[in-house]
Amino acid sequence: MARYTGPKTRIARKFGEPIFGADKNFEKRKYAPGQHGQNRRRKTSEYGVMLAEKQKAKYTYGVLERQFRNMFEKASRSEGITGVNLLQALESRLDNVVFRMGLAASRAAARQLVNHCHIVVDGKVLNIPSYQVLPGQIVGVRERSKSLEVIAASLAGFNHSKYPWIEWDEQSKSAKYLHKPEREDIPENIKEQLIVELYSK
């Protein structure tokens, strides 16, 4: 599947926040990209604000338009609040769970670990980043991949207590997905109600 591989700092500057994680280049230039980025004072329409919020969510989780739309439609058919359902579905993606476990420094790196068959779900190798992890399932590192330097470097000093819906086991390098996260536990700065309003138009 195609995915965005362009300059991430430029996208972060577009939204005015480091949506891909710590970025020293973004910290140096927090204004919008382009020749007139520092002087731009253009007023954004209501539709533009909603569209920007959707784009931010897509870039944050690394999901393309068709997949994102399908996730929204499924979220709207489920019980509960549509916007929260959507964020929970994004958080339940296998690549995101691997990222939250601290096995990778970014979602893109987590996606690569999944694609290269380094990750197992309930003991079986799974190489589908978009797979929806279910409560009770155990996500871990494949036995022969546990010595990978990239995983060890990412885990060094990682605080696993940040995400209460994931129970980490240091010895087995695996984690149990306890339940879908509550909205207040999801740290991403996304106004999901704007996305709901956009798709409702």
PDB file of N, CA and C in Angstrom, residues 48-119:
ATOM      1  N   GLY A  48     -12.199  24.366   6.079  1.00  0.00           N
ATOM      2  CA  GLY A  48     -10.747  24.201   6.070  1.00  0.00           C
ATOM      3  C   GLY A  48     -10.218  23.707   7.407  1.00  0.00           C
ATOM      4  N   VAL A  49     -10.800  24.186   8.494  1.00  0.00           N
ATOM      5  CA  VAL A  49     -10.392  23.756   9.843  1.00  0.00           C
ATOM      6  C   VAL A  49     -10.696  22.276  10.038  1.00  0.00           C
ATOM      7  N   MET A  50     -11.896  21.856   9.600  1.00  0.00           N
ATOM      8  CA  MET A  50     -12.286  20.450   9.744  1.00  0.00           C
ATOM      9  C   MET A  50     -11.416  19.543   8.866  1.00  0.00           C
ATOM     10  N   LEU A  51     -11.147  20.000   7.643  1.00  0.00           N
ATOM     11  CA  LEU A  51     -10.322  19.218   6.731  1.00  0.00           C
ATOM     12  C   LEU A  51      -8.910  19.063   7.284  1.00  0.00           C
ATOM     13  N   ALA A  52      -8.360  20.147   7.841  1.00  0.00           N
ATOM     14  CA  ALA A  52      -7.010  20.103   8.412  1.00  0.00           C
ATOM     15  C   ALA A  52      -6.938  19.111   9.575  1.00  0.00           C
ATOM     16  N   GLU A  53      -8.003  19.027  10.362  1.00  0.00           N
ATOM     17  CA  GLU A  53      -8.021  18.101  11.502  1.00  0.00           C
ATOM     18  C   GLU A  53      -8.014  16.653  11.017  1.00  0.00           C
ATOM     19  N   LYS A  54      -8.757  16.402   9.943  1.00  0.00           N
ATOM     20  CA  LYS A  54      -8.756  15.051   9.376  1.00  0.00           C
ATOM     21  C   LYS A  54      -7.380  14.702   8.815  1.00  0.00           C
ATOM     22  N   GLN A  55      -6.788  15.646   8.095  1.00  0.00           N
ATOM     23  CA  GLN A  55      -5.462  15.413   7.524  1.00  0.00           C
ATOM     24  C   GLN A  55      -4.427  15.164   8.613  1.00  0.00           C
ATOM     25  N   LYS A  56      -4.542  15.916   9.704  1.00  0.00           N
ATOM     26  CA  LYS A  56      -3.604  15.740  10.821  1.00  0.00           C
ATOM     27  C   LYS A  56      -3.712  14.335  11.402  1.00  0.00           C
ATOM     28  N   ALA A  57      -4.945  13.850  11.574  1.00  0.00           N
ATOM     29  CA  ALA A  57      -5.156  12.502  12.110  1.00  0.00           C
ATOM     30  C   ALA A  57      -4.586  11.446  11.163  1.00  0.00           C
ATOM     31  N   LYS A  58      -4.791  11.640   9.865  1.00  0.00           N
ATOM     32  CA  LYS A  58      -4.285  10.687   8.878  1.00  0.00           C
ATOM     33  C   LYS A  58      -2.761  10.616   8.897  1.00  0.00           C
ATOM     34  N   TYR A  59      -2.114  11.770   8.929  1.00  0.00           N
ATOM     35  CA  TYR A  59      -0.655  11.801   8.959  1.00  0.00           C
ATOM     36  C   TYR A  59      -0.114  11.252  10.276  1.00  0.00           C
ATOM     37  N   THR A  60      -0.790  11.568  11.380  1.00  0.00           N
ATOM     38  CA  THR A  60      -0.330  11.110  12.694  1.00  0.00           C
ATOM     39  C   THR A  60      -0.272   9.588  12.754  1.00  0.00           C
ATOM     40  N   TYR A  61      -1.326   8.938  12.262  1.00  0.00           N
ATOM     41  CA  TYR A  61      -1.399   7.475  12.349  1.00  0.00           C
ATOM     42  C   TYR A  61      -0.917   6.767  11.084  1.00  0.00           C
ATOM     43  N   GLY A  62      -0.562   7.528  10.065  1.00  0.00           N
ATOM     44  CA  GLY A  62      -0.032   6.925   8.843  1.00  0.00           C
ATOM     45  C   GLY A  62      -1.066   6.149   8.050  1.00  0.00           C
ATOM     46  N   VAL A  63      -2.276   6.719   7.930  1.00  0.00           N
ATOM     47  CA  VAL A  63      -3.367   6.050   7.219  1.00  0.00           C
ATOM     48  C   VAL A  63      -3.756   6.883   6.007  1.00  0.00           C
ATOM     49  N   LEU A  64      -3.996   6.217   4.887  1.00  0.00           N
ATOM     50  CA  LEU A  64      -4.399   6.925   3.674  1.00  0.00           C
ATOM     51  C   LEU A  64      -5.916   7.136   3.634  1.00  0.00           C
ATOM     52  N   GLU A  65      -6.380   7.934   2.691  1.00  0.00           N
ATOM     53  CA  GLU A  65      -7.767   8.406   2.673  1.00  0.00           C
ATOM     54  C   GLU A  65      -8.803   7.289   2.643  1.00  0.00           C
ATOM     55  N   ARG A  66      -8.678   6.343   1.733  1.00  0.00           N
ATOM     56  CA  ARG A  66      -9.708   5.306   1.618  1.00  0.00           C
ATOM     57  C   ARG A  66      -9.798   4.477   2.898  1.00  0.00           C
ATOM     58  N   GLN A  67      -8.649   4.120   3.438  1.00  0.00           N
ATOM     59  CA  GLN A  67      -8.628   3.334   4.671  1.00  0.00           C
ATOM     60  C   GLN A  67      -9.217   4.134   5.839  1.00  0.00           C
ATOM     61  N   PHE A  68      -8.880   5.419   5.885  1.00  0.00           N
ATOM     62  CA  PHE A  68      -9.388   6.281   6.949  1.00  0.00           C
ATOM     63  C   PHE A  68     -10.914   6.407   6.851  1.00  0.00           C
ATOM     64  N   ARG A  69     -11.409   6.571   5.641  1.00  0.00           N
ATOM     65  CA  ARG A  69     -12.857   6.700   5.425  1.00  0.00           C
ATOM     66  C   ARG A  69     -13.575   5.422   5.840  1.00  0.00           C
ATOM     67  N   ASN A  70     -12.997   4.276   5.490  1.00  0.00           N
ATOM     68  CA  ASN A  70     -13.598   2.995   5.868  1.00  0.00           C
ATOM     69  C   ASN A  70     -13.648   2.843   7.386  1.00  0.00           C
ATOM     70  N   MET A  71     -12.587   3.288   8.055  1.00  0.00           N
ATOM     71  CA  MET A  71     -12.551   3.213   9.511  1.00  0.00           C
ATOM     72  C   MET A  71     -13.615   4.118  10.118  1.00  0.00           C
ATOM     73  N   PHE A  72     -13.797   5.295   9.509  1.00  0.00           N
ATOM     74  CA  PHE A  72     -14.817   6.216  10.020  1.00  0.00           C
ATOM     75  C   PHE A  72     -16.216   5.613   9.857  1.00  0.00           C
ATOM     76  N   GLU A  73     -16.487   5.032   8.685  1.00  0.00           N
ATOM     77  CA  GLU A  73     -17.812   4.460   8.441  1.00  0.00           C
ATOM     78  C   GLU A  73     -18.103   3.321   9.405  1.00  0.00           C
ATOM     79  N   LYS A  74     -17.092   2.518   9.692  1.00  0.00           N
ATOM     80  CA  LYS A  74     -17.268   1.430  10.655  1.00  0.00           C
ATOM     81  C   LYS A  74     -17.500   1.996  12.056  1.00  0.00           C
ATOM     82  N   ALA A  75     -16.771   3.061  12.393  1.00  0.00           N
ATOM     83  CA  ALA A  75     -16.921   3.697  13.708  1.00  0.00           C
ATOM     84  C   ALA A  75     -18.317   4.294  13.869  1.00  0.00           C
ATOM     85  N   SER A  76     -18.854   4.838  12.778  1.00  0.00           N
ATOM     86  CA  SER A  76     -20.185   5.465  12.839  1.00  0.00           C
ATOM     87  C   SER A  76     -21.297   4.435  13.010  1.00  0.00           C
ATOM     88  N   ARG A  77     -21.023   3.185  12.575  1.00  0.00           N
ATOM     89  CA  ARG A  77     -22.025   2.128  12.716  1.00  0.00           C
ATOM     90  C   ARG A  77     -21.955   1.429  14.079  1.00  0.00           C
ATOM     91  N   SER A  78     -20.878   1.664  14.812  1.00  0.00           N
ATOM     92  CA  SER A  78     -20.687   1.007  16.106  1.00  0.00           C
ATOM     93  C   SER A  78     -21.384   1.784  17.215  1.00  0.00           C
ATOM     94  N   GLU A  79     -21.651   1.118  18.316  1.00  0.00           N
ATOM     95  CA  GLU A  79     -22.263   1.780  19.465  1.00  0.00           C
ATOM     96  C   GLU A  79     -21.270   2.750  20.091  1.00  0.00           C
ATOM     97  N   GLY A  80     -21.779   3.821  20.681  1.00  0.00           N
ATOM     98  CA  GLY A  80     -20.904   4.782  21.331  1.00  0.00           C
ATOM     99  C   GLY A  80     -20.722   6.042  20.504  1.00  0.00           C
ATOM    100  N   ILE A  81     -19.752   6.852  20.904  1.00  0.00           N
ATOM    101  CA  ILE A  81     -19.469   8.120  20.238  1.00  0.00           C
ATOM    102  C   ILE A  81     -18.578   7.879  19.028  1.00  0.00           C
ATOM    103  N   THR A  82     -19.025   8.320  17.875  1.00  0.00           N
ATOM    104  CA  THR A  82     -18.322   8.025  16.624  1.00  0.00           C
ATOM    105  C   THR A  82     -16.861   8.480  16.646  1.00  0.00           C
ATOM    106  N   GLY A  83     -16.609   9.714  17.093  1.00  0.00           N
ATOM    107  CA  GLY A  83     -15.244  10.225  17.108  1.00  0.00           C
ATOM    108  C   GLY A  83     -14.318   9.412  17.997  1.00  0.00           C
ATOM    109  N   VAL A  84     -14.820   9.013  19.159  1.00  0.00           N
ATOM    110  CA  VAL A  84     -14.024   8.197  20.079  1.00  0.00           C
ATOM    111  C   VAL A  84     -13.810   6.808  19.490  1.00  0.00           C
ATOM    112  N   ASN A  85     -14.855   6.255  18.872  1.00  0.00           N
ATOM    113  CA  ASN A  85     -14.719   4.940  18.208  1.00  0.00           C
ATOM    114  C   ASN A  85     -13.620   4.978  17.155  1.00  0.00           C
ATOM    115  N   LEU A  86     -13.556   6.080  16.407  1.00  0.00           N
ATOM    116  CA  LEU A  86     -12.546   6.221  15.360  1.00  0.00           C
ATOM    117  C   LEU A  86     -11.144   6.239  15.952  1.00  0.00           C
ATOM    118  N   LEU A  87     -10.946   7.026  17.005  1.00  0.00           N
ATOM    119  CA  LEU A  87      -9.626   7.087  17.632  1.00  0.00           C
ATOM    120  C   LEU A  87      -9.241   5.746  18.242  1.00  0.00           C
ATOM    121  N   GLN A  88     -10.201   5.055  18.823  1.00  0.00           N
ATOM    122  CA  GLN A  88      -9.920   3.736  19.401  1.00  0.00           C
ATOM    123  C   GLN A  88      -9.513   2.741  18.323  1.00  0.00           C
ATOM    124  N   ALA A  89     -10.146   2.839  17.150  1.00  0.00           N
ATOM    125  CA  ALA A  89      -9.787   1.959  16.035  1.00  0.00           C
ATOM    126  C   ALA A  89      -8.374   2.261  15.547  1.00  0.00           C
ATOM    127  N   LEU A  90      -8.024   3.535  15.488  1.00  0.00           N
ATOM    128  CA  LEU A  90      -6.672   3.924  15.077  1.00  0.00           C
ATOM    129  C   LEU A  90      -5.641   3.443  16.093  1.00  0.00           C
ATOM    130  N   GLU A  91      -5.985   3.552  17.384  1.00  0.00           N
ATOM    131  CA  GLU A  91      -5.073   3.110  18.444  1.00  0.00           C
ATOM    132  C   GLU A  91      -4.929   1.588  18.452  1.00  0.00           C
ATOM    133  N   SER A  92      -5.945   0.876  17.948  1.00  0.00           N
ATOM    134  CA  SER A  92      -5.920  -0.587  17.968  1.00  0.00           C
ATOM    135  C   SER A  92      -5.175  -1.196  16.786  1.00  0.00           C
ATOM    136  N   ARG A  93      -4.766  -0.372  15.837  1.00  0.00           N
ATOM    137  CA  ARG A  93      -3.966  -0.882  14.716  1.00  0.00           C
ATOM    138  C   ARG A  93      -2.683  -1.521  15.253  1.00  0.00           C
ATOM    139  N   LEU A  94      -2.270  -2.617  14.636  1.00  0.00           N
ATOM    140  CA  LEU A  94      -1.097  -3.342  15.117  1.00  0.00           C
ATOM    141  C   LEU A  94       0.150  -2.467  15.132  1.00  0.00           C
ATOM    142  N   ASP A  95       0.361  -1.661  14.073  1.00  0.00           N
ATOM    143  CA  ASP A  95       1.564  -0.824  14.044  1.00  0.00           C
ATOM    144  C   ASP A  95       1.546   0.199  15.175  1.00  0.00           C
ATOM    145  N   ASN A  96       0.365   0.716  15.515  1.00  0.00           N
ATOM    146  CA  ASN A  96       0.280   1.681  16.601  1.00  0.00           C
ATOM    147  C   ASN A  96       0.512   1.019  17.957  1.00  0.00           C
ATOM    148  N   VAL A  97      -0.018  -0.199  18.145  1.00  0.00           N
ATOM    149  CA  VAL A  97       0.192  -0.926  19.404  1.00  0.00           C
ATOM    150  C   VAL A  97       1.680  -1.212  19.603  1.00  0.00           C
ATOM    151  N   VAL A  98       2.355  -1.600  18.527  1.00  0.00           N
ATOM    152  CA  VAL A  98       3.813  -1.846  18.594  1.00  0.00           C
ATOM    153  C   VAL A  98       4.539  -0.565  18.988  1.00  0.00           C
ATOM    154  N   PHE A  99       4.107   0.559  18.444  1.00  0.00           N
ATOM    155  CA  PHE A  99       4.686   1.861  18.791  1.00  0.00           C
ATOM    156  C   PHE A  99       4.433   2.191  20.263  1.00  0.00           C
ATOM    157  N   ARG A 100       3.209   1.999  20.735  1.00  0.00           N
ATOM    158  CA  ARG A 100       2.855   2.283  22.128  1.00  0.00           C
ATOM    159  C   ARG A 100       3.611   1.362  23.099  1.00  0.00           C
ATOM    160  N   MET A 101       3.978   0.170  22.635  1.00  0.00           N
ATOM    161  CA  MET A 101       4.736  -0.764  23.478  1.00  0.00           C
ATOM    162  C   MET A 101       6.180  -0.324  23.663  1.00  0.00           C
ATOM    163  N   GLY A 102       6.609   0.633  22.843  1.00  0.00           N
ATOM    164  CA  GLY A 102       7.980   1.113  22.941  1.00  0.00           C
ATOM    165  C   GLY A 102       8.972   0.328  22.112  1.00  0.00           C
ATOM    166  N   LEU A 103       8.480  -0.555  21.247  1.00  0.00           N
ATOM    167  CA  LEU A 103       9.371  -1.374  20.418  1.00  0.00           C
ATOM    168  C   LEU A 103       9.949  -0.596  19.248  1.00  0.00           C
ATOM    169  N   ALA A 104       9.366   0.552  18.940  1.00  0.00           N
ATOM    170  CA  ALA A 104       9.838   1.384  17.832  1.00  0.00           C
ATOM    171  C   ALA A 104       9.725   2.849  18.227  1.00  0.00           C
ATOM    172  N   ALA A 105      10.613   3.651  17.682  1.00  0.00           N
ATOM    173  CA  ALA A 105      10.654   5.071  18.033  1.00  0.00           C
ATOM    174  C   ALA A 105       9.570   5.888  17.343  1.00  0.00           C
ATOM    175  N   SER A 106       8.957   5.337  16.308  1.00  0.00           N
ATOM    176  CA  SER A 106       7.907   6.046  15.576  1.00  0.00           C
ATOM    177  C   SER A 106       6.937   5.026  14.995  1.00  0.00           C
ATOM    178  N   ARG A 107       5.787   5.501  14.545  1.00  0.00           N
ATOM    179  CA  ARG A 107       4.820   4.584  13.935  1.00  0.00           C
ATOM    180  C   ARG A 107       5.352   4.031  12.617  1.00  0.00           C
ATOM    181  N   ALA A 108       6.111   4.839  11.899  1.00  0.00           N
ATOM    182  CA  ALA A 108       6.687   4.365  10.632  1.00  0.00           C
ATOM    183  C   ALA A 108       7.664   3.218  10.897  1.00  0.00           C
ATOM    184  N   ALA A 109       8.464   3.350  11.963  1.00  0.00           N
ATOM    185  CA  ALA A 109       9.406   2.290  12.330  1.00  0.00           C
ATOM    186  C   ALA A 109       8.656   1.052  12.807  1.00  0.00           C
ATOM    187  N   ALA A 110       7.552   1.275  13.530  1.00  0.00           N
ATOM    188  CA  ALA A 110       6.740   0.153  14.003  1.00  0.00           C
ATOM    189  C   ALA A 110       6.130  -0.591  12.818  1.00  0.00           C
ATOM    190  N   ARG A 111       5.673   0.171  11.820  1.00  0.00           N
ATOM    191  CA  ARG A 111       5.097  -0.437  10.618  1.00  0.00           C
ATOM    192  C   ARG A 111       6.132  -1.303   9.911  1.00  0.00           C
ATOM    193  N   GLN A 112       7.358  -0.843   9.898  1.00  0.00           N
ATOM    194  CA  GLN A 112       8.432  -1.605   9.254  1.00  0.00           C
ATOM    195  C   GLN A 112       8.709  -2.910   9.997  1.00  0.00           C
ATOM    196  N   LEU A 113       8.680  -2.854  11.336  1.00  0.00           N
ATOM    197  CA  LEU A 113       8.874  -4.077  12.126  1.00  0.00           C
ATOM    198  C   LEU A 113       7.793  -5.100  11.801  1.00  0.00           C
ATOM    199  N   VAL A 114       6.558  -4.625  11.670  1.00  0.00           N
ATOM    200  CA  VAL A 114       5.443  -5.524  11.349  1.00  0.00           C
ATOM    201  C   VAL A 114       5.612  -6.083   9.932  1.00  0.00           C
ATOM    202  N   ASN A 115       5.915  -5.216   8.980  1.00  0.00           N
ATOM    203  CA  ASN A 115       6.070  -5.643   7.586  1.00  0.00           C
ATOM    204  C   ASN A 115       7.171  -6.676   7.414  1.00  0.00           C
ATOM    205  N   HIS A 116       8.223  -6.562   8.223  1.00  0.00           N
ATOM    206  CA  HIS A 116       9.374  -7.464   8.099  1.00  0.00           C
ATOM    207  C   HIS A 116       9.257  -8.703   8.985  1.00  0.00           C
ATOM    208  N   CYS A 117       8.035  -8.959   9.467  1.00  0.00           N
ATOM    209  CA  CYS A 117       7.735 -10.193  10.206  1.00  0.00           C
ATOM    210  C   CYS A 117       8.500 -10.336  11.524  1.00  0.00           C
ATOM    211  N   HIS A 118       8.720  -9.215  12.223  1.00  0.00           N
ATOM    212  CA  HIS A 118       9.380  -9.272  13.530  1.00  0.00           C
ATOM    213  C   HIS A 118       8.377  -9.357  14.681  1.00  0.00           C
ATOM    214  N   ILE A 119       7.083  -9.203  14.376  1.00  0.00           N
ATOM    215  CA  ILE A 119       6.059  -9.113  15.418  1.00  0.00           C
ATOM    216  C   ILE A 119       5.111 -10.311  15.364  1.00  0.00           C
TER     217      ILE A 119
END
